[in-house]
Amino acid sequence: MSTELSRTYDPKSYEEKLGAWWEEQGFFKPETQAEMGQLDPDKPPFVIPMPPPNVTGMLHLGHAIMDAIEDFLARAKRQQGHEVLWVPGTDHAGIATQSIVEQFLEESGSSRQAIGRSAFEREVWSWKEEYHGRISGQQRRLGISCDWERERFTLDPNLSRAVRTSFVRLFEEGLIYRGDYLVNWSPKLQTAVSDLEVEYEEREGTLYTFKYRLQDSEEYIPVATTRPETVLGDTGLAVHPEDKRYGGYAGRQVLVPLQDRAIPVVADDSVDLDFGTGAFKITPGHDHTDYEVGQRHGLPQISIFDKNANLNETAGEFAGLSREEGRARIWAAMAAQDLTIKEEPHSVRVPLSQRSGEIIEPMISTQWFVRMKDMAQEARTVVETGQIEIVPSSFVKVYFHWLDNIRDWCISRQLWWGHRIPVWYGPDGQMFCAMDEDAAQDQARLHYGTQTQLAQDEDVLDTWYSSGLWPFSILGWPEQTKDFAKYYPASVLETGYDILFFWVARMIMLGLKLTGQVPFRVVYLHGLVRAEDGRKMSKSEGNAVDPLDIVSEYGADALRLALLTGISPGNDLTVQSSRFENNRNFANKIWNAFRFLMAHAENLKLPLSQPDNDFLTSYELPAANHLTLVDRWILARLAEITQEAEKLLDAWQIGELGKSLYDFIWHELCDWFVEAAKVGLRGADADRSQATAQVLAHVLCQSLRYLHPYMPFLTEAIWQELPGLKTVIPTVMLSRWSAPVDVDTQALRDFNLIQKIVRAIRNLRSEYKIDPGLRLKVQMSSWTRSELLAANGDLLTALARLDSTGCQFGQEAKKTDQCITLNVEDVAIYFPWAGILDMEAEKERMQSQVNDLRRQYERTQALLINTAFTSKAPAHVVVREREKASKLELEVQQIEQRLRELPG
RNA sequence: GGGCGGAUAGCUCAGCUGGUUAGAGCACUUCGUUUACACCGAAGGGGUCGGGGGUUCAAGUCCCUCUCUGCCCACCA
């Protein structure tokens, strides 16, 4: 058997095969779980809507962390008996996708305008097909256990219907409206974008100060601006009402430079007396602040730029110039008329288009908006009242702040790729909002009393509008489908904190409004993945790592474990390739523990247990009286892991649980138990080797269950090879985590002493450079643990490489002269080793140990004398300190006695 | 300007509601090819938990303050 298994675990030869098998068997489907009777009837379904990646994107490690966490949750919940539904999908990503395809067309000498709207849409669809395969291929390779048959795309017919239904409903309720407002215009993309799609960057600029002349006087008001070209759009000048210098000019008229157009001076509280000159010009047509100030004072808006952000005909001789050229030329013209005062360096915050990088131009334009105020308050309430929990909770404040200061959401985009706005216009501009053109026609017929030609709105919706419906649109809403009834609301919405506003908040608002329920119970936010150099990983930075590269080098499990351990919710993760390597080694370690078992299990029976529930089946354990100390110890540690697993999972401590498992499997199961098991397995006692094999098989089998959500492929690969298991449960994925059991704390304490003794002896060997091959003869005695030592002589002999016949343990042990004494708790270990014995050095060594122990004892004693401590500290802490003190006292006494016994 | 994090071993980071002698991986030193594994094992070195105050019987953990650093939000033109 063992000869068939390779010495090193090779992920390549298992992962793809197992992934395909899981999917073919339908194990990722909730229906399969139910058919197989795997469900615990007391547990509710566990549902995750997968955040849909951009369909034309390529996944990088930032997506992989999402896949890893969600798959962890899905698998762990399945193993707890929940019915799990995890719905995958992709997002059409309006702007992002359209940009890519347009760029492609441009490279081949074409353009979307050249081929027209419908041909362009066909072009994008074909891109979608190609990239979609790549993304889902990447995800499958990571082994994610979502229900692929329920996969969705935001432009699917059903999802499009959900979009139109919601739009019509919100429109009819007056929550969606159309109007001319100042919006963020992206000149490169030729569309409006929402506030969230604008990023700000500090740049070195100039503050220009110039003169605003009064109409009927030689006086002027000095004004500072960073954008002198916008004077052409000025429709007012603001001063502070209490300003001694200019406050009095309020109500008078000033003349716009170069145009001599008269505009009013208004008094406004928002003017900062200490900044600039204490007066600012108002350009309501191209600045958000000015827009609001203008509204307050009833000032008109003038647009001076065209859609390319070049000056338009209102700029007269400057028409056609870009913003930058215009600025220089206009400033020069002002200087020529002696209107300029000074220029000084000034750092400015420039608004940039998130997608295309160029400077955003605020412009008045006709757009569609969603009224946010009331929806935002409801979205606040559900978090306040705990109907939705945000993990980690530190994001609650951020969420509230955003909702409290929300502005209406501009949802129309001047693009071709997306959900077209379901509104049709009559010849007179009358709007008909309807599910489709027929329904619009019906409305029009009623309105006009006759058949009329209608034209649909040209714009499409912000891509986040359709993703805002995701948790319910993927389940069939607005139809009352079975899935919707059963799986809505979702259990967890897991995503990166960077899209809390973009996506999470909007899903909550739209979910509450449209379904009357919260869309999910928990929001779990993960951190960003940073590259090894600490920078944020992203495609535009050029440092994005393709998960497949890591997978092919180290295996998917190694990658997943690296993304799942060492993380805590909301905290960023810096990936280090050393972690991948280490985790690959870990996989190999487990593989070899399994090979070890198989090599020794060949001739042994590994009977399966007979629990009430097949999904709990494991290897049967020997009767309690056949268990050795090591057996009891490893089972006690397993019991602790069992307790921890559920607790940590409930607290979202995925990283901590992963680390516990790693340490348990490598440093306890492999380093200690397997080493100790060699004694039993190779001994002559057939019952004992049988028992040892059973314990090892049991612990390994259980470990695989807990490790499975982290390393699904490795655990499945081993599961498939372990004798008997797969005939009961076909896959580790559907096996159940055990209910917590009692921990044998005595075994933990006892074995802990054995470990300390073994370490002390190994340490001594190393310190004295004793030939590693040499079997030591020792005497080991103790006042209180004599029986333990006597019962575990074999174990100590094997682990510490002692002489199998020349040692005595417990009562029989005798101190000899001329020896080194090791003191471990109250155990004395005597080495008759005259050859290396330097009596003075030996005394010193023991004396320093005594001093050290005495210091500890005194510290503990001081604590116990302190009545403040004994009266205020919890009982178990006091007890622990008492036990510690008496143990230390005993140790000190013993070592001192041994010191006195030393000759000289 | 407001808000939220971070600062723990040479590096990257864990450390949950305060309670053993603060941990891991990598790196480092020494030793070891013992038939699960050299993608290994054993033994070690290395930290006054950013500085300073405070609360407490007890502080890496709670409070205040300072320094450095990252991010988010914001109408100083």
Short mmCIF file of C-alpha atoms in Angstrom, two decimals, chain A residues 56-269:
data_model
loop_
_atom_site.label_atom_id
_atom_site.label_comp_id
_atom_site.label_asym_id
_atom_site.label_seq_id
_atom_site.Cartn_x
_atom_site.Cartn_y
_atom_site.Cartn_z
CA THR A 56 -13.51 41.01 -17.85
CA GLY A 57 -11.11 41.14 -14.96
CA MET A 58 -8.46 38.66 -14.05
CA LEU A 59 -8.49 37.43 -10.53
CA HIS A 60 -5.56 38.28 -8.32
CA LEU A 61 -4.80 37.41 -4.72
CA GLY A 62 -7.28 40.03 -3.55
CA HIS A 63 -10.02 37.87 -5.05
CA ALA A 64 -8.42 34.69 -3.86
CA ILE A 65 -8.67 35.80 -0.24
CA MET A 66 -12.38 36.31 -0.74
CA ASP A 67 -12.73 32.87 -2.31
CA ALA A 68 -10.66 31.29 0.44
CA ILE A 69 -12.63 32.86 3.29
CA GLU A 70 -16.02 32.16 1.77
CA ASP A 71 -15.10 28.63 0.88
CA PHE A 72 -13.80 28.13 4.38
CA LEU A 73 -17.15 29.23 5.77
CA ALA A 74 -19.14 27.17 3.31
CA ARG A 75 -17.20 23.99 4.00
CA ALA A 76 -17.08 24.48 7.76
CA LYS A 77 -20.81 25.13 7.91
CA ARG A 78 -21.54 22.07 5.83
CA GLN A 79 -19.50 20.06 8.27
CA GLN A 80 -21.55 21.43 11.09
CA GLY A 81 -24.67 20.14 9.39
CA HIS A 82 -25.99 23.35 7.89
CA GLU A 83 -27.56 23.33 4.48
CA VAL A 84 -25.14 25.49 2.53
CA LEU A 85 -25.87 27.58 -0.53
CA TRP A 86 -23.10 29.65 -1.99
CA VAL A 87 -24.09 31.40 -5.20
CA PRO A 88 -21.32 32.43 -7.58
CA GLY A 89 -21.52 34.97 -10.34
CA THR A 90 -19.93 37.79 -12.22
CA ASP A 91 -20.66 41.47 -12.72
CA HIS A 92 -20.95 43.13 -16.11
CA ALA A 93 -18.96 46.05 -14.66
CA GLY A 94 -20.24 48.74 -17.00
CA ILE A 95 -17.45 51.27 -17.20
CA ALA A 96 -14.57 48.87 -16.64
CA THR A 97 -15.69 46.46 -19.31
CA GLN A 98 -16.72 49.07 -21.83
CA SER A 99 -13.35 50.79 -21.46
CA ILE A 100 -11.45 47.60 -22.15
CA VAL A 101 -13.44 46.78 -25.24
CA GLU A 102 -13.27 50.35 -26.52
CA GLN A 103 -9.54 50.33 -26.09
CA PHE A 104 -9.37 47.11 -28.04
CA LEU A 105 -11.47 48.62 -30.83
CA GLU A 106 -9.26 51.66 -30.87
CA GLU A 107 -6.17 49.50 -31.29
CA SER A 108 -7.71 47.88 -34.31
CA GLY A 109 -8.57 51.27 -35.77
CA SER A 110 -12.25 51.22 -34.95
CA SER A 111 -14.47 52.72 -32.30
CA ARG A 112 -17.82 52.08 -30.72
CA GLN A 113 -19.29 55.04 -32.57
CA ALA A 114 -18.08 53.53 -35.83
CA ILE A 115 -19.73 50.17 -35.34
CA GLY A 116 -22.87 51.37 -33.57
CA ARG A 117 -24.64 50.42 -30.40
CA SER A 118 -25.89 46.93 -31.16
CA ALA A 119 -22.69 45.75 -32.84
CA PHE A 120 -20.76 47.13 -29.92
CA GLU A 121 -22.93 45.27 -27.47
CA ARG A 122 -22.37 42.04 -29.39
CA GLU A 123 -18.64 42.69 -29.25
CA VAL A 124 -18.72 43.10 -25.48
CA TRP A 125 -20.75 39.94 -25.05
CA SER A 126 -18.13 37.93 -26.84
CA TRP A 127 -15.48 39.37 -24.56
CA LYS A 128 -17.63 38.47 -21.65
CA GLU A 129 -17.79 34.83 -22.75
CA GLU A 130 -14.05 34.58 -23.05
CA TYR A 131 -13.11 36.22 -19.77
CA HIS A 132 -15.86 34.60 -17.82
CA GLY A 133 -14.35 31.20 -18.53
CA ARG A 134 -11.00 32.39 -17.29
CA ILE A 135 -12.39 33.65 -14.01
CA SER A 136 -14.45 30.63 -13.19
CA GLY A 137 -11.50 28.46 -14.18
CA GLN A 138 -9.34 30.28 -11.67
CA GLN A 139 -11.96 29.87 -9.00
CA ARG A 140 -12.44 26.18 -9.68
CA ARG A 141 -8.72 25.69 -9.45
CA LEU A 142 -8.83 27.13 -5.94
CA GLY A 143 -11.37 24.49 -5.10
CA ILE A 144 -14.24 26.71 -4.14
CA SER A 145 -17.41 24.85 -3.27
CA CYS A 146 -20.08 27.13 -4.66
CA ASP A 147 -23.15 25.89 -6.48
CA TRP A 148 -22.04 26.39 -10.06
CA GLU A 149 -25.44 25.44 -11.43
CA ARG A 150 -26.86 28.52 -9.78
CA GLU A 151 -24.22 30.83 -11.24
CA ARG A 152 -25.49 34.27 -12.19
CA PHE A 153 -24.44 37.24 -14.29
CA THR A 154 -25.77 40.73 -13.65
CA LEU A 155 -27.10 40.98 -17.22
CA ASP A 156 -28.93 37.65 -17.15
CA PRO A 157 -32.57 37.97 -18.22
CA ASN A 158 -33.85 37.31 -14.71
CA LEU A 159 -31.49 39.77 -13.13
CA SER A 160 -32.34 42.36 -15.76
CA ARG A 161 -35.98 41.90 -14.92
CA ALA A 162 -35.15 42.47 -11.27
CA VAL A 163 -33.39 45.69 -12.26
CA ARG A 164 -36.35 46.97 -14.27
CA THR A 165 -38.86 45.93 -11.63
CA SER A 166 -36.98 47.75 -8.94
CA PHE A 167 -36.53 50.82 -11.12
CA VAL A 168 -40.19 51.05 -11.94
CA ARG A 169 -41.13 50.59 -8.32
CA LEU A 170 -38.72 53.22 -7.05
CA PHE A 171 -39.75 55.57 -9.83
CA GLU A 172 -43.40 55.19 -8.95
CA GLU A 173 -42.63 55.88 -5.31
CA GLY A 174 -40.82 59.03 -6.32
CA LEU A 175 -37.47 57.70 -5.10
CA ILE A 176 -35.94 57.84 -8.55
CA TYR A 177 -36.02 61.15 -10.34
CA ARG A 178 -34.49 62.81 -13.34
CA GLY A 179 -33.11 66.29 -13.47
CA ASP A 180 -30.40 68.80 -14.28
CA TYR A 181 -27.85 68.80 -11.54
CA LEU A 182 -24.17 69.25 -11.08
CA VAL A 183 -22.56 65.83 -11.54
CA ASN A 184 -19.04 64.47 -11.77
CA TRP A 185 -18.23 64.31 -15.45
CA SER A 186 -15.49 62.09 -16.75
CA PRO A 187 -14.31 63.70 -20.03
CA LYS A 188 -12.37 60.61 -21.05
CA LEU A 189 -15.19 58.15 -20.45
CA GLN A 190 -17.82 60.67 -21.60
CA THR A 191 -20.14 59.82 -18.80
CA ALA A 192 -21.27 60.98 -15.42
CA VAL A 193 -19.92 59.04 -12.46
CA SER A 194 -21.05 58.84 -8.86
CA ASP A 195 -19.35 60.57 -5.95
CA LEU A 196 -17.77 57.29 -4.95
CA GLU A 197 -16.13 56.90 -8.33
CA VAL A 198 -14.14 60.06 -7.80
CA GLU A 199 -10.81 59.85 -6.04
CA TYR A 200 -8.92 62.80 -4.72
CA GLU A 201 -5.22 63.45 -4.93
CA GLU A 202 -3.11 66.21 -3.43
CA ARG A 203 -1.14 67.97 -6.13
CA GLU A 204 1.07 71.01 -6.29
CA GLY A 205 -0.90 73.81 -7.90
CA THR A 206 -1.15 77.55 -7.86
CA LEU A 207 -3.36 79.93 -6.01
CA TYR A 208 -4.16 82.88 -8.22
CA THR A 209 -5.26 86.17 -6.69
CA PHE A 210 -6.94 88.80 -8.80
CA LYS A 211 -9.25 91.79 -8.75
CA TYR A 212 -12.99 91.72 -8.97
CA ARG A 213 -13.89 95.33 -9.86
CA LEU A 214 -17.06 96.88 -8.59
CA GLN A 215 -19.46 97.98 -11.25
CA ASP A 216 -19.87 101.58 -10.23
CA SER A 217 -16.61 102.31 -8.59
CA GLU A 218 -12.87 102.15 -9.00
CA GLU A 219 -12.68 99.81 -6.01
CA TYR A 220 -12.15 96.09 -6.30
CA ILE A 221 -12.42 93.00 -4.15
CA PRO A 222 -9.39 90.71 -4.26
CA VAL A 223 -10.31 87.10 -4.88
CA ALA A 224 -8.27 83.91 -4.81
CA THR A 225 -8.89 80.87 -6.99
CA THR A 226 -7.07 77.77 -8.16
CA ARG A 227 -8.93 77.79 -11.45
CA PRO A 228 -8.90 81.27 -13.00
CA GLU A 229 -10.39 79.96 -16.25
CA THR A 230 -13.68 79.42 -14.45
CA VAL A 231 -14.23 83.19 -14.05
CA LEU A 232 -16.10 82.89 -17.32
CA GLY A 233 -18.72 80.85 -15.49
CA ASP A 234 -18.91 83.02 -12.39
CA THR A 235 -22.35 84.18 -11.42
CA GLY A 236 -21.62 85.67 -8.04
CA LEU A 237 -19.04 86.65 -5.48
CA ALA A 238 -19.25 85.55 -1.85
CA VAL A 239 -18.12 87.52 1.15
CA HIS A 240 -18.68 86.90 4.81
CA PRO A 241 -21.49 89.03 6.26
CA GLU A 242 -19.38 90.09 9.20
CA ASP A 243 -16.25 90.81 7.25
CA LYS A 244 -15.09 94.33 8.05
CA ARG A 245 -13.28 94.63 4.75
CA TYR A 246 -15.82 93.39 2.21
CA GLY A 247 -18.96 92.60 4.16
CA GLY A 248 -20.35 95.97 3.19
CA TYR A 249 -20.16 95.21 -0.52
CA ALA A 250 -22.90 92.61 -0.26
CA GLY A 251 -25.75 93.50 -2.54
CA ARG A 252 -23.56 95.45 -4.96
CA GLN A 253 -22.48 94.30 -8.38
CA VAL A 254 -19.04 93.34 -9.60
CA LEU A 255 -17.77 92.86 -13.14
CA VAL A 256 -16.55 89.50 -14.42
CA PRO A 257 -13.02 89.92 -15.79
CA LEU A 258 -12.70 89.95 -19.59
CA GLN A 259 -16.47 89.91 -19.98
CA ASP A 260 -17.59 92.89 -17.87
CA ARG A 261 -20.69 90.93 -17.05
CA ALA A 262 -22.26 92.24 -13.82
CA ILE A 263 -22.80 89.70 -11.06
CA PRO A 264 -23.95 90.20 -7.47
CA VAL A 265 -21.89 90.14 -4.32
CA VAL A 266 -23.62 87.91 -1.76
CA ALA A 267 -23.03 87.39 1.93
CA ASP A 268 -22.54 83.78 2.98
CA ASP A 269 -21.48 82.19 6.26
#
